[in-house]
Tab-separated table of C-alpha atoms in Angstrom:
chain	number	residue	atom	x	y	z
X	19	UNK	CA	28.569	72.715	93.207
X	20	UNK	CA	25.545	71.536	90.875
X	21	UNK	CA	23.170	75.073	91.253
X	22	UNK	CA	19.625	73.787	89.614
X	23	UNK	CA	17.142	75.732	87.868
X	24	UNK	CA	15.224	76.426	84.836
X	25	UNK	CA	15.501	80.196	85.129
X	26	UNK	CA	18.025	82.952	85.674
X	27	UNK	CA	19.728	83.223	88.680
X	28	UNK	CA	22.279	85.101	90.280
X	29	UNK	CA	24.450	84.889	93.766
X	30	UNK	CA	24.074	87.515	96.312
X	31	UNK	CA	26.855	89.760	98.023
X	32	UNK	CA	30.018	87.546	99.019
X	33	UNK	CA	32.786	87.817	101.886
X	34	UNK	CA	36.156	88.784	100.672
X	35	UNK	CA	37.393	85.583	101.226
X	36	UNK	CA	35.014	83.785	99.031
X	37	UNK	CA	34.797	83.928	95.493
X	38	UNK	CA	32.084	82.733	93.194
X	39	UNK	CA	32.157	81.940	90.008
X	40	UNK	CA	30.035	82.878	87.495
X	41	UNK	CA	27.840	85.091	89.843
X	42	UNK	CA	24.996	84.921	87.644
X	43	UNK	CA	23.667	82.430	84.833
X	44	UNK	CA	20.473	80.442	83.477
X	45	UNK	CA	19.370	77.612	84.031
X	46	UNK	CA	20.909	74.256	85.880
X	47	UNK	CA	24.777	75.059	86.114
X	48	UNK	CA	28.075	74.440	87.481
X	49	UNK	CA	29.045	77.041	89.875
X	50	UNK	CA	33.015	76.958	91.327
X	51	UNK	CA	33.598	78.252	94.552
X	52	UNK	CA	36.935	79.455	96.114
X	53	UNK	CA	37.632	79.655	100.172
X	54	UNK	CA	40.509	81.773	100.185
X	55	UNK	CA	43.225	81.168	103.220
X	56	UNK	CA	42.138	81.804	106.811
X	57	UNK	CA	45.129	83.050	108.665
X	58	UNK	CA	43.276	83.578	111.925
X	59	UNK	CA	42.919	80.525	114.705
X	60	UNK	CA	39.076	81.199	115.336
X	61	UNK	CA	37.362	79.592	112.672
X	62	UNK	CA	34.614	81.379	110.417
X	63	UNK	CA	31.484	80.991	108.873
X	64	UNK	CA	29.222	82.368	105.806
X	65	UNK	CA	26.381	81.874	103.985
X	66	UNK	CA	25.745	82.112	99.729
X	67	UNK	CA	22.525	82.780	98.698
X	68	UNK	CA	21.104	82.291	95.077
X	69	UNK	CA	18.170	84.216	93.906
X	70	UNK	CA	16.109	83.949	91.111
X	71	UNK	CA	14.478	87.227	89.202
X	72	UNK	CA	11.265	88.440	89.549
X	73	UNK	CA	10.071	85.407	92.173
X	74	UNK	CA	10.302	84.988	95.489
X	75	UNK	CA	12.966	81.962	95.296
X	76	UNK	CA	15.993	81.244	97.230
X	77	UNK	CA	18.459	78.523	97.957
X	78	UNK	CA	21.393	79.137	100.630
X	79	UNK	CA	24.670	77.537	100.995
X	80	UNK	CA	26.591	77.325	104.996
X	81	UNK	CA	30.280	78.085	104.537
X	82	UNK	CA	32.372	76.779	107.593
X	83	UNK	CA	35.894	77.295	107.464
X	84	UNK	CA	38.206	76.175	110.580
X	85	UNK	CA	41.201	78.362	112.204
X	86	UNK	CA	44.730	77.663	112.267
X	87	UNK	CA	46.081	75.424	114.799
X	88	UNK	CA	48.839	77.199	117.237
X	89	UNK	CA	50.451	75.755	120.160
X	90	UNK	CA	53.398	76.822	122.067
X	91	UNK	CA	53.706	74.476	125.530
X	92	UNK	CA	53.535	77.053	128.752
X	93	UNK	CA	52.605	80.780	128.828
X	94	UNK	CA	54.503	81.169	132.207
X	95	UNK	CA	58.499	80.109	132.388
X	96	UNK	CA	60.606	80.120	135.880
X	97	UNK	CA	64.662	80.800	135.035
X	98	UNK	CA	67.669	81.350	136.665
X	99	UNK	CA	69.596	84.770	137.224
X	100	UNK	CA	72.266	83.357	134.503
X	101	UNK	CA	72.557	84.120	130.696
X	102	UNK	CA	70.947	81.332	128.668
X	103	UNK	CA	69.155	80.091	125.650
X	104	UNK	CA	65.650	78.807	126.356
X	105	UNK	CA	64.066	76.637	123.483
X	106	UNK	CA	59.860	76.954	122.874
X	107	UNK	CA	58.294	74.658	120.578
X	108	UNK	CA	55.671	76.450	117.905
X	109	UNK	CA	53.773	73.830	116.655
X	110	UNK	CA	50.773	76.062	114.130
X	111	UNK	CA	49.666	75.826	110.316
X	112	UNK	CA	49.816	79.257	109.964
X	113	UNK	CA	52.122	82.272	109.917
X	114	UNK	CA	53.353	83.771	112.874
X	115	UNK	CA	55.298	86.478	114.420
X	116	UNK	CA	57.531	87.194	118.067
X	117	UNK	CA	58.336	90.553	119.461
X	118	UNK	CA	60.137	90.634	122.743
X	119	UNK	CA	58.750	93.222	124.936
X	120	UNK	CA	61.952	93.988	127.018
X	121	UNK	CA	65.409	94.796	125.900
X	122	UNK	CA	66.951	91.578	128.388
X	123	UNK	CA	65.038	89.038	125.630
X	124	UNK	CA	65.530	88.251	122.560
X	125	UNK	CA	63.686	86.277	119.825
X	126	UNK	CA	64.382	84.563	116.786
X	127	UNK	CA	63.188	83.595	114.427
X	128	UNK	CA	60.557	86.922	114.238
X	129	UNK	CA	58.607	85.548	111.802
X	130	UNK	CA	57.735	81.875	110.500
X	131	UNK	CA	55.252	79.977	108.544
X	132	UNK	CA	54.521	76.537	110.022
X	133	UNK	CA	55.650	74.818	113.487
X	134	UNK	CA	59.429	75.810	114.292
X	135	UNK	CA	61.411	76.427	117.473
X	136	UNK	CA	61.637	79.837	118.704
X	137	UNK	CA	64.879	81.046	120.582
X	138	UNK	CA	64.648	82.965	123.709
X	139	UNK	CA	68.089	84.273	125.143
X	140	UNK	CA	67.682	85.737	127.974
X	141	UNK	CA	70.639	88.255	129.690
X	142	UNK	CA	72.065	88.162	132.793
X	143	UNK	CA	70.628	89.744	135.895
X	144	UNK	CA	72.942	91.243	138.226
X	145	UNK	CA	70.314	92.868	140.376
X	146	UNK	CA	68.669	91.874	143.749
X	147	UNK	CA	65.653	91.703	142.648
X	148	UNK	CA	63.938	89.099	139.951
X	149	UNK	CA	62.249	90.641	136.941
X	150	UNK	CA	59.523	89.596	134.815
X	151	UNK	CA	59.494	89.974	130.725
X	152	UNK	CA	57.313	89.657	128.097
X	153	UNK	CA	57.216	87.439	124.582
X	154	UNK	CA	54.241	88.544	122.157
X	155	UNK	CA	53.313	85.813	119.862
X	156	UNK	CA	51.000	86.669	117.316
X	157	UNK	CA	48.776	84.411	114.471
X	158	UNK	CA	46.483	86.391	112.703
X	159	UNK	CA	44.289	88.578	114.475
X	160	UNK	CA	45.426	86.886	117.651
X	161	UNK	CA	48.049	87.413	120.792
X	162	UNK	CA	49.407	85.488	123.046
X	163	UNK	CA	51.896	86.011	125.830
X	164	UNK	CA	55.129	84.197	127.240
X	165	UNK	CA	56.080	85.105	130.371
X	166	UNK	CA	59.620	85.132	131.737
X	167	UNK	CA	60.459	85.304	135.234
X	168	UNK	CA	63.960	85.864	136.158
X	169	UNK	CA	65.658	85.020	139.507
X	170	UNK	CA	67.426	87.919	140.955
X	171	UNK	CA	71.344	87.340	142.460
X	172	UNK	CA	71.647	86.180	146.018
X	173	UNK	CA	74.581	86.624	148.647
X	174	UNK	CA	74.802	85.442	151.743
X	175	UNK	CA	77.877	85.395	154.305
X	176	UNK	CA	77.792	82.833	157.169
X	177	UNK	CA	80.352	83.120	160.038
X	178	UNK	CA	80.964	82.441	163.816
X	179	UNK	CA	82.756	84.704	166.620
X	180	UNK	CA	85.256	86.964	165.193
X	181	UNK	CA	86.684	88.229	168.306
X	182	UNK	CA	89.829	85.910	169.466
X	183	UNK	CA	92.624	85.474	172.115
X	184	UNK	CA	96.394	85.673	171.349
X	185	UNK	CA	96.641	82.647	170.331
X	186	UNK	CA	96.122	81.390	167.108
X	187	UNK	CA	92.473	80.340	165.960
X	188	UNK	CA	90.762	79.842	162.554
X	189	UNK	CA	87.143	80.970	161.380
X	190	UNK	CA	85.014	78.967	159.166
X	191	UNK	CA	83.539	81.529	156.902
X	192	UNK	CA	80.326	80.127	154.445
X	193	UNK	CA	79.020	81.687	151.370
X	194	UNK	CA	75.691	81.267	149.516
X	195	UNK	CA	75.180	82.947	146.466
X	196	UNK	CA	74.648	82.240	142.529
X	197	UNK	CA	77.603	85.130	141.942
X	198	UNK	CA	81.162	84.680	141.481
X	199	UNK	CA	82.640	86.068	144.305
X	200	UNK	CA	86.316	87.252	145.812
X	201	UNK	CA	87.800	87.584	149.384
X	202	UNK	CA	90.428	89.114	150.635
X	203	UNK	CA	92.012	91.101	153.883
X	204	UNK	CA	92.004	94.325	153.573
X	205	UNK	CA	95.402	96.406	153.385
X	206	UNK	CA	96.926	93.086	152.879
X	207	UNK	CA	97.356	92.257	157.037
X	208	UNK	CA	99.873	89.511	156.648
X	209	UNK	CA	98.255	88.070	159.919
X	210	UNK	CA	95.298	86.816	158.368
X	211	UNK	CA	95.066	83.638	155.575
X	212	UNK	CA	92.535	82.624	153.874
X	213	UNK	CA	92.204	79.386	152.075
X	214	UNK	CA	90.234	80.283	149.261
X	215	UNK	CA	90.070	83.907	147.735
X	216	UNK	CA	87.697	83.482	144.766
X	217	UNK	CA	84.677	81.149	143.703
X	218	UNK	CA	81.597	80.842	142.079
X	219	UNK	CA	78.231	80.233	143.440
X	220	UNK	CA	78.353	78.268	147.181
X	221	UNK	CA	81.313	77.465	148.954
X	222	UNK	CA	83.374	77.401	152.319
X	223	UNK	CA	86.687	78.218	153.260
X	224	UNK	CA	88.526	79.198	156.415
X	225	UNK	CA	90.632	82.201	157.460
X	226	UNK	CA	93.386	81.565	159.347
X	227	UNK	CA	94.598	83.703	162.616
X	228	UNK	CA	98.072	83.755	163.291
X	229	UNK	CA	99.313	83.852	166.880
X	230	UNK	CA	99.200	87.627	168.103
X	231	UNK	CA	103.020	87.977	170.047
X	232	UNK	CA	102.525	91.548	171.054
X	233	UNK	CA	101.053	93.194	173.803
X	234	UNK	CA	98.752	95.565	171.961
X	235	UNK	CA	95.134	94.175	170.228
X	236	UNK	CA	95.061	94.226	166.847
X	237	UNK	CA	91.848	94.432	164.338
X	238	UNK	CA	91.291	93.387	160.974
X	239	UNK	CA	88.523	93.102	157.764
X	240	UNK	CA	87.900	90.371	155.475
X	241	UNK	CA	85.987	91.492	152.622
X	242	UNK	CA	84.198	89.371	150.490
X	243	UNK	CA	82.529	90.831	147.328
X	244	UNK	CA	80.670	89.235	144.156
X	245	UNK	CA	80.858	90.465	140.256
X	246	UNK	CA	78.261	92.172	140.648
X	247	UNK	CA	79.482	94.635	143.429
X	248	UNK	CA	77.641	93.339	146.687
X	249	UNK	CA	80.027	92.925	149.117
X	250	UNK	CA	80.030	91.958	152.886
X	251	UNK	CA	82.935	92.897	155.644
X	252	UNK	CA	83.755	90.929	158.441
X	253	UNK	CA	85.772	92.488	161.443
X	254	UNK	CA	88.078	90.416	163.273
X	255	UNK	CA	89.350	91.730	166.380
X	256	UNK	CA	92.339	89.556	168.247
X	257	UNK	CA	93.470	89.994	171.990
X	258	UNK	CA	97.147	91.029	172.703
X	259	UNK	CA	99.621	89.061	174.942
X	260	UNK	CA	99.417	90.242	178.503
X	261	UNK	CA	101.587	89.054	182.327
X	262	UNK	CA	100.541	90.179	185.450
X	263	UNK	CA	102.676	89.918	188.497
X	264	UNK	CA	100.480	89.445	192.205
X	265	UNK	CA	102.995	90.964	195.230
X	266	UNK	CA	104.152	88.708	197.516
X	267	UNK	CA	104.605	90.135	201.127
């Protein structure tokens, strides 16, 4: 800038990020000044102020300098109870770090200058319950948050009447869950099939009861149980064989 006068001068006290050069002279002059970076988002303002000896002269200067830009799309995300990779778009021109606040997320990159894509993997829940975590980003002198909410593991068995006559019958069993999952009779009872004895996520399969020949009941368990150790039993309970014989007189 063109400072004008026909006496000596000199600048008063500067921000650190501004730098004047010279800070003092005489006369009209040329004076250079340099607006160092401004890492932060919120923009910031100042004001130079040239005085000149002995008389009660002044001529100010209004500094603006704008923020950094800094996007990053939703502070709130909704996932399942799966392992996965979720992708957030930075879009900034500054510098910028991410600390995960929980030891289920990850980050990465940390740290970037410029817009970039920052890689959340999240772990697998096996519990009941969903969970929330926590993704700091920070620009500058400001924070913002990501928050991840987790879906919890569901398991739900569906079935009808599991007490039968002697003869043969079949039970439709249903399963709702976001688990792999097994089945099986327990202590192997040969009298019992199933027709499916493993999935993942929903399904339904029937169990097959065999005709009961003898005269005593018999009882049985299917189990069904999921990777992550919930489990459900069902008891089956089957009517024996039985003659009666009325008296004729």
């Amino acid at each position: 800038i063109r400072l004008n006068s026909n006496i000596s001068w000199e600048i008063g006290t500067c921000p650190e990020w501004i730098t004047v050069t010279p800070m003092s002279g005489s006369g009209s002059q040329d004076v250079t000044i340099k607006v160092a970076d401004n890492p932060n988002v919120s923009p910031r303002n100042a004001t130079i102020t040239a005085t000149q000896a002995g008389l009660n002269l002044t001529s100010e200067l209004s500094i603006t300098q704008s923020g950094k830009s800094f996007e990053y799309g939703e502070s709130v995300i909704e996932c399942s109870d799966k392992q996965q990779e979720i992708k957030v778009t930075v879009t900034t021109t500054g510098t910028w770090t991410a600390q995960s606040n929980d030891s289920w997320i990850s980050v990465y990159p940390s740290s970037m200058s410029g817009s970039s894509e920052l890689t959340l993997s999240i772990d697998e829940n096996g519990e009941d319950d969903s969970r929330t975590g926590t993704v700091t980003l920070t620009i500058g002198d400001q924070s913002y948050t990501i928050s991840i909410i987790q879906a919890g593991k569901y398991f739900t068995i569906d079935y009808g009447e599991t007490s039968f006559g002697s003869t043969g019958a079949k039970l439709s069993i249903d399963v709702s869950t976001n688990d792999s999952w097994t089945a099986k009779v327990e202590n192997n009872i040969s009298w019992i099939t199933l027709s499916q004895t493993s999935g993942s996520g929903n399904a339904s399969f029937i169990a097959t009861i065999a005709d009961n020949p003898s005269v005593n009941k018999r009882t049985a368990v299917i189990v069904l149980t999921t990777a992550h150790n919930k489990s459900v039993r069902i008891p089956i309970t089957q009517a024996a064989r039985y003659m009666t014989v009325d008296r004729m007189n």
